PDB file of C-alpha atoms in Angstrom:
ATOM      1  CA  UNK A  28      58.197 -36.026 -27.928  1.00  0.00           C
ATOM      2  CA  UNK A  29      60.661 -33.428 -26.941  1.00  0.00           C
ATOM      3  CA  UNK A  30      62.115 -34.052 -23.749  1.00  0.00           C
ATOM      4  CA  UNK A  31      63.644 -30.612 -23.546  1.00  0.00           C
ATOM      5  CA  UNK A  32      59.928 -29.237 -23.079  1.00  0.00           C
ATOM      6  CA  UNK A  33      59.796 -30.532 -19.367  1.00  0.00           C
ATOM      7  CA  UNK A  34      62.355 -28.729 -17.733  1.00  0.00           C
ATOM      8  CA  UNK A  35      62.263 -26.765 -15.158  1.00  0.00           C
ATOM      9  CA  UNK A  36      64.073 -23.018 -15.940  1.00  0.00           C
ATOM     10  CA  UNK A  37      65.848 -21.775 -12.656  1.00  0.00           C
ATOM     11  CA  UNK A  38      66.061 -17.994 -13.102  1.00  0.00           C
ATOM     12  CA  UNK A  39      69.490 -16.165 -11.935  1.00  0.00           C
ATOM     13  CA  UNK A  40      71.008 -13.121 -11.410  1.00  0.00           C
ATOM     14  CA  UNK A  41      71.568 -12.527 -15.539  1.00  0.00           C
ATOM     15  CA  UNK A  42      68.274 -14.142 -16.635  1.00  0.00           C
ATOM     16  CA  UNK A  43      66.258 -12.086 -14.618  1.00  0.00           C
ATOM     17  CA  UNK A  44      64.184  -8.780 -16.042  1.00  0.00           C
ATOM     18  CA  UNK A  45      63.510  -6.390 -12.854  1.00  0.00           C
ATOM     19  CA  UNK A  46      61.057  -3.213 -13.857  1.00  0.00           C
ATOM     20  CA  UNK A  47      60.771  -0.407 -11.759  1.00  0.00           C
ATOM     21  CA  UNK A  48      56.969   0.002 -10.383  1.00  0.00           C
ATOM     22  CA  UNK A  49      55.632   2.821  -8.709  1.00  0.00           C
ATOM     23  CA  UNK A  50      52.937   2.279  -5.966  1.00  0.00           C
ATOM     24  CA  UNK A  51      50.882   5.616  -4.391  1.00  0.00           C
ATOM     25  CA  UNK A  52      50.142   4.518  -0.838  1.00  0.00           C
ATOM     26  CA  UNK A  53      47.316   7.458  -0.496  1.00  0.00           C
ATOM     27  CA  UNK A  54      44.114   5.590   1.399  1.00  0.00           C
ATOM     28  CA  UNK A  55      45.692   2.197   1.379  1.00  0.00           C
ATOM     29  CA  UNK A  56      45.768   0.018   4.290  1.00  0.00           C
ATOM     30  CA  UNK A  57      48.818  -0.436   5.707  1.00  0.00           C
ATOM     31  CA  UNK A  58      48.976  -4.140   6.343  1.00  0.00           C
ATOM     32  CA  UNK A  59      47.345  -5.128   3.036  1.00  0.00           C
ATOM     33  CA  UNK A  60      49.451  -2.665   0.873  1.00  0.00           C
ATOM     34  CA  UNK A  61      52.398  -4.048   2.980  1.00  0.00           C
ATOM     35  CA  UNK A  62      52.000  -7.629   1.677  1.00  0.00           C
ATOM     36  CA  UNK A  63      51.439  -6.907  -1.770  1.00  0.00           C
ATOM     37  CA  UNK A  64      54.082  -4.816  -2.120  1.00  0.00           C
ATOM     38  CA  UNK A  65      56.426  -7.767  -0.479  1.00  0.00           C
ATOM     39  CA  UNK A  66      55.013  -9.999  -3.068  1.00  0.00           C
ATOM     40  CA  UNK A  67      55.957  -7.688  -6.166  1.00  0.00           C
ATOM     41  CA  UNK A  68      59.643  -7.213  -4.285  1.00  0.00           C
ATOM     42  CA  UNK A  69      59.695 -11.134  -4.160  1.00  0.00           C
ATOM     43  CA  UNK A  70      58.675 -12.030  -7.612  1.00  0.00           C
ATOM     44  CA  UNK A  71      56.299 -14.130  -7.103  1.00  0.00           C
ATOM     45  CA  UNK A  72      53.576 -12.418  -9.725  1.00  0.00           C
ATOM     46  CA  UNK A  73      56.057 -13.337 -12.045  1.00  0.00           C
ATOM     47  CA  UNK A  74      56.296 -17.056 -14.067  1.00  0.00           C
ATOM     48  CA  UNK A  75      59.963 -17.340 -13.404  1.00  0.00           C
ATOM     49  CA  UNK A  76      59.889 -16.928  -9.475  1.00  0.00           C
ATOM     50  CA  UNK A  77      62.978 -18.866  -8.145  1.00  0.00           C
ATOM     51  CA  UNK A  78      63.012 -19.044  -4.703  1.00  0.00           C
ATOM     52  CA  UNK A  79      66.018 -18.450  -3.877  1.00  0.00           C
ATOM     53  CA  UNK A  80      67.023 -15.475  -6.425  1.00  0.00           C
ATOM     54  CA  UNK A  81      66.164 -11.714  -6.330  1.00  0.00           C
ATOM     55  CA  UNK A  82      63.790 -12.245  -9.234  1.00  0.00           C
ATOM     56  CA  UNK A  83      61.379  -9.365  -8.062  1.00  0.00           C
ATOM     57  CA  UNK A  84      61.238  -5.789  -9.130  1.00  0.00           C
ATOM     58  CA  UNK A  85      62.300  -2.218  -7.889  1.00  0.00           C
ATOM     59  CA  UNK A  86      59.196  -0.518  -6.130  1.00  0.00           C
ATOM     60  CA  UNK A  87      59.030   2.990  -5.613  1.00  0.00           C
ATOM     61  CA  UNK A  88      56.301   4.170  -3.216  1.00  0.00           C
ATOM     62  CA  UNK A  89      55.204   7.558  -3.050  1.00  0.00           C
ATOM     63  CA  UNK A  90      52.655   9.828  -0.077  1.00  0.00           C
ATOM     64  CA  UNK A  91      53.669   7.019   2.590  1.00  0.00           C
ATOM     65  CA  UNK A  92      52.160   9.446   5.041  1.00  0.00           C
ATOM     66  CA  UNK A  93      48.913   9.381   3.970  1.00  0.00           C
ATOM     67  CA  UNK A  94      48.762   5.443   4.687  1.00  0.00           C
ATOM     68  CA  UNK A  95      45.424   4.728   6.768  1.00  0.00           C
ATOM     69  CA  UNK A  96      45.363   2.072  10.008  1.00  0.00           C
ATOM     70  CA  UNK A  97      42.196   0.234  11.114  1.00  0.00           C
ATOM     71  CA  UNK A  98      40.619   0.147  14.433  1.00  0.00           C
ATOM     72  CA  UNK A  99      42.687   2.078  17.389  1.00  0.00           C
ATOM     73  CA  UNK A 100      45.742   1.387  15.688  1.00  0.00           C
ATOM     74  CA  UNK A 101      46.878   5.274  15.670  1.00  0.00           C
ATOM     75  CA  UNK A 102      46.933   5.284  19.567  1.00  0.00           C
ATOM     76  CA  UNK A 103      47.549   1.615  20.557  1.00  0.00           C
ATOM     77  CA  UNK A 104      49.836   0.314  18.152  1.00  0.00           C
ATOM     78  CA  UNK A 105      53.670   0.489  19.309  1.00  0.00           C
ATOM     79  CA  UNK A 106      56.723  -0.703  18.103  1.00  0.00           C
ATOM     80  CA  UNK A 107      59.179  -1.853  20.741  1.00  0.00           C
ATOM     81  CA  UNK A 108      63.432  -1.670  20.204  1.00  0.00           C
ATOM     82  CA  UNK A 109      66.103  -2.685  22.960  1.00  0.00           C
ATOM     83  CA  UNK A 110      69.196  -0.445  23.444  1.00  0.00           C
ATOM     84  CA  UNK A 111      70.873  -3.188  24.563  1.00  0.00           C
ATOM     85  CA  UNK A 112      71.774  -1.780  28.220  1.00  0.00           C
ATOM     86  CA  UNK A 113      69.598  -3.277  31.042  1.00  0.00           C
ATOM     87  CA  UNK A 114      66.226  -1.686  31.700  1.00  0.00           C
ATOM     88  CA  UNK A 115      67.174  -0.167  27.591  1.00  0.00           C
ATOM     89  CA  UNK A 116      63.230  -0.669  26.507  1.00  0.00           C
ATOM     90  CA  UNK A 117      62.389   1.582  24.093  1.00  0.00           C
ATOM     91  CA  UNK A 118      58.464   2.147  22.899  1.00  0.00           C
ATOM     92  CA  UNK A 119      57.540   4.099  20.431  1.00  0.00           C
ATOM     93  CA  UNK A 120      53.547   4.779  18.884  1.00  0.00           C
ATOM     94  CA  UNK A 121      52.748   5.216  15.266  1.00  0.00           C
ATOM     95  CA  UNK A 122      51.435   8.564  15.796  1.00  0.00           C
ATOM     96  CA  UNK A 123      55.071   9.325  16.690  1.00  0.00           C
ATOM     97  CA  UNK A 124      56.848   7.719  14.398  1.00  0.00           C
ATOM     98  CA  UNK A 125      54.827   9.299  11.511  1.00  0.00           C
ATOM     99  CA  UNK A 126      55.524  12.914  12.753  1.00  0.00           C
ATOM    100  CA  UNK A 127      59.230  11.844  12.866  1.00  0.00           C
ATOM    101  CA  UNK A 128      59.565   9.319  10.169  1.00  0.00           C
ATOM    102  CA  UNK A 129      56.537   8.539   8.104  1.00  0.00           C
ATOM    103  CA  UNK A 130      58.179   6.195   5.388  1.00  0.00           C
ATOM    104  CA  UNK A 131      59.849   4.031   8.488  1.00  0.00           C
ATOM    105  CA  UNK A 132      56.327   2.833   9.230  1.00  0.00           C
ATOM    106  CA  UNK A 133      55.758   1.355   5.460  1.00  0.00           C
ATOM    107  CA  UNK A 134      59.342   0.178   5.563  1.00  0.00           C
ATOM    108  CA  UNK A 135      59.028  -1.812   8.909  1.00  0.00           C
ATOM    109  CA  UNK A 136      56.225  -3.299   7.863  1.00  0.00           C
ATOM    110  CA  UNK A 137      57.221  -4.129   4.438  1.00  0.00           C
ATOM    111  CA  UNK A 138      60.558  -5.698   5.872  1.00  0.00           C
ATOM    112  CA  UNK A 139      58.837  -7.999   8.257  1.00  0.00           C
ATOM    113  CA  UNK A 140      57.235  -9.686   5.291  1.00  0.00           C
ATOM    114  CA  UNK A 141      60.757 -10.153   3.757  1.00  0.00           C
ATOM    115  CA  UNK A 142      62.947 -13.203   4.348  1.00  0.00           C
ATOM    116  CA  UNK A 143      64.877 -13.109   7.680  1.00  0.00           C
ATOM    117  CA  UNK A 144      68.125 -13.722   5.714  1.00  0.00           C
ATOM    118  CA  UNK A 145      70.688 -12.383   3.127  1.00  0.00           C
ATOM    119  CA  UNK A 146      68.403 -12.753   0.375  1.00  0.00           C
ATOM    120  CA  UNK A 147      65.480 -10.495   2.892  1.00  0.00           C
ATOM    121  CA  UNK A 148      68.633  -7.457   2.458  1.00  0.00           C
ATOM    122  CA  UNK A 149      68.459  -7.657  -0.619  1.00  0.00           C
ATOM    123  CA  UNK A 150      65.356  -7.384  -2.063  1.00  0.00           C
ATOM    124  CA  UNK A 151      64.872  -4.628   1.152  1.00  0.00           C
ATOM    125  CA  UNK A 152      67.145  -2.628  -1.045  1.00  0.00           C
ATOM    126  CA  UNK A 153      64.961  -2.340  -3.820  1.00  0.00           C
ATOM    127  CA  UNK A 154      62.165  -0.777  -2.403  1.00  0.00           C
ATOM    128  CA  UNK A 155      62.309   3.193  -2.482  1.00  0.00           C
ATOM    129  CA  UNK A 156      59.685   5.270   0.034  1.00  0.00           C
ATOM    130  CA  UNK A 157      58.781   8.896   0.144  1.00  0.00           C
ATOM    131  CA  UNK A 158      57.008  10.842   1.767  1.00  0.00           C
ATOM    132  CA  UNK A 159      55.472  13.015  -0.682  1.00  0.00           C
ATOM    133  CA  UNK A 160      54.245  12.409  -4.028  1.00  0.00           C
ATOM    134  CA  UNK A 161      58.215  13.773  -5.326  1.00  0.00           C
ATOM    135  CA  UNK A 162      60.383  10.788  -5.960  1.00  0.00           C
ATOM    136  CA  UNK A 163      63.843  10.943  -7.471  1.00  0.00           C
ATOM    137  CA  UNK A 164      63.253   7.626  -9.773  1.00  0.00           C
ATOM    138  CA  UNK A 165      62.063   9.503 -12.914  1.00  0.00           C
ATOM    139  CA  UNK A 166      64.651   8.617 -14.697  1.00  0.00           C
ATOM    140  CA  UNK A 167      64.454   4.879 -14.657  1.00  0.00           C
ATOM    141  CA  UNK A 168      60.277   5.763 -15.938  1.00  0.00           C
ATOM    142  CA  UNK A 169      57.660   3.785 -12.929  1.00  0.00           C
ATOM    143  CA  UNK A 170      55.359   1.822 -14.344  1.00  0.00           C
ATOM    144  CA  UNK A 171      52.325   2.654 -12.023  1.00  0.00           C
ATOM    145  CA  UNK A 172      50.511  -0.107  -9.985  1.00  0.00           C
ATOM    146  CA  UNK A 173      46.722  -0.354  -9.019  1.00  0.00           C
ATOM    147  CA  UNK A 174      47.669  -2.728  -5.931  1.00  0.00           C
ATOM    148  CA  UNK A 175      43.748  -3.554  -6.313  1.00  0.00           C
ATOM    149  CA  UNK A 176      44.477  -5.764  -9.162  1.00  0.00           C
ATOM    150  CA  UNK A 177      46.818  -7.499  -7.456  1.00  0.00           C
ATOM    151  CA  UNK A 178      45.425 -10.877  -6.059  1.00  0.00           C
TER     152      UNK A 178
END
């Protein structure tokens, strides 16, 4: 028997094959699309996943303001920042932060289901949000994603 057929391939930073996949976020939950999309940035669809290697691919996701929240979550949900100065508590709603920023509410929530660590940076970096349905990734040709086939 061929002993060489048990062992375990470690993926690295040269063995790796990222693809660029493009994700519309139009009707999409924002929770649910949020931890799918962390799982495609991870790698972890793929049969090479190394832990602790960026094994995961480049996601670009597109109309990230037409993202839909359950329940109240439009009026009630906040997210809270400190300046760092006493009495520096800063709140802000998602109402307001999609007026100002609407791909900062995809990308916090994406990033919170990142590791909390050097690794967590990095495979941040590869995820691209807009806005709109323009993107400026056509050169490196999407591959587009049903996220409902995604486990």
């Amino acid at each position: 028997m061929d002993t060489l057929s048990y062992k375990t391939v470690s993926a690295n930073r040269t063995t790796v094959n990222k693809e660029w996949l493009l994700v519309d976020a139009e009707g999409e939950t924002l929770g649910r699309m949020a931890s799918k999309v962390a799982y495609l940035l991870r790698g972890k669809h793929k049969p090479s996943f190394t832990p602790h290697v960026d094994c995961g691919d480049n996601v670009v996701i597109i109309n990230a303001e037409k993202i839909v929240l359950s329940g109240n979550k439009w009026s009630d949900k906040t997210y809270l920042r400190y300046t760092g100065y006493p009495g520096g508590q800063r709140s802000t709603s998602v109402k307001q932060l999609l007026d100002k920023n609407p791909e900062g509410i995809l990308e916090k929530a994406i990033k919170g289901m990142l590791p909390k660590n050097r690794l967590g940076a990095e495979l941040f970096r590869n995820l691209k949000v807009y806005a709109g349905t323009e993107h400026g990734q056509e050169a490196q040709k999407p591959t587009v994603v049903n996220l409902k086939d995604i486990k």
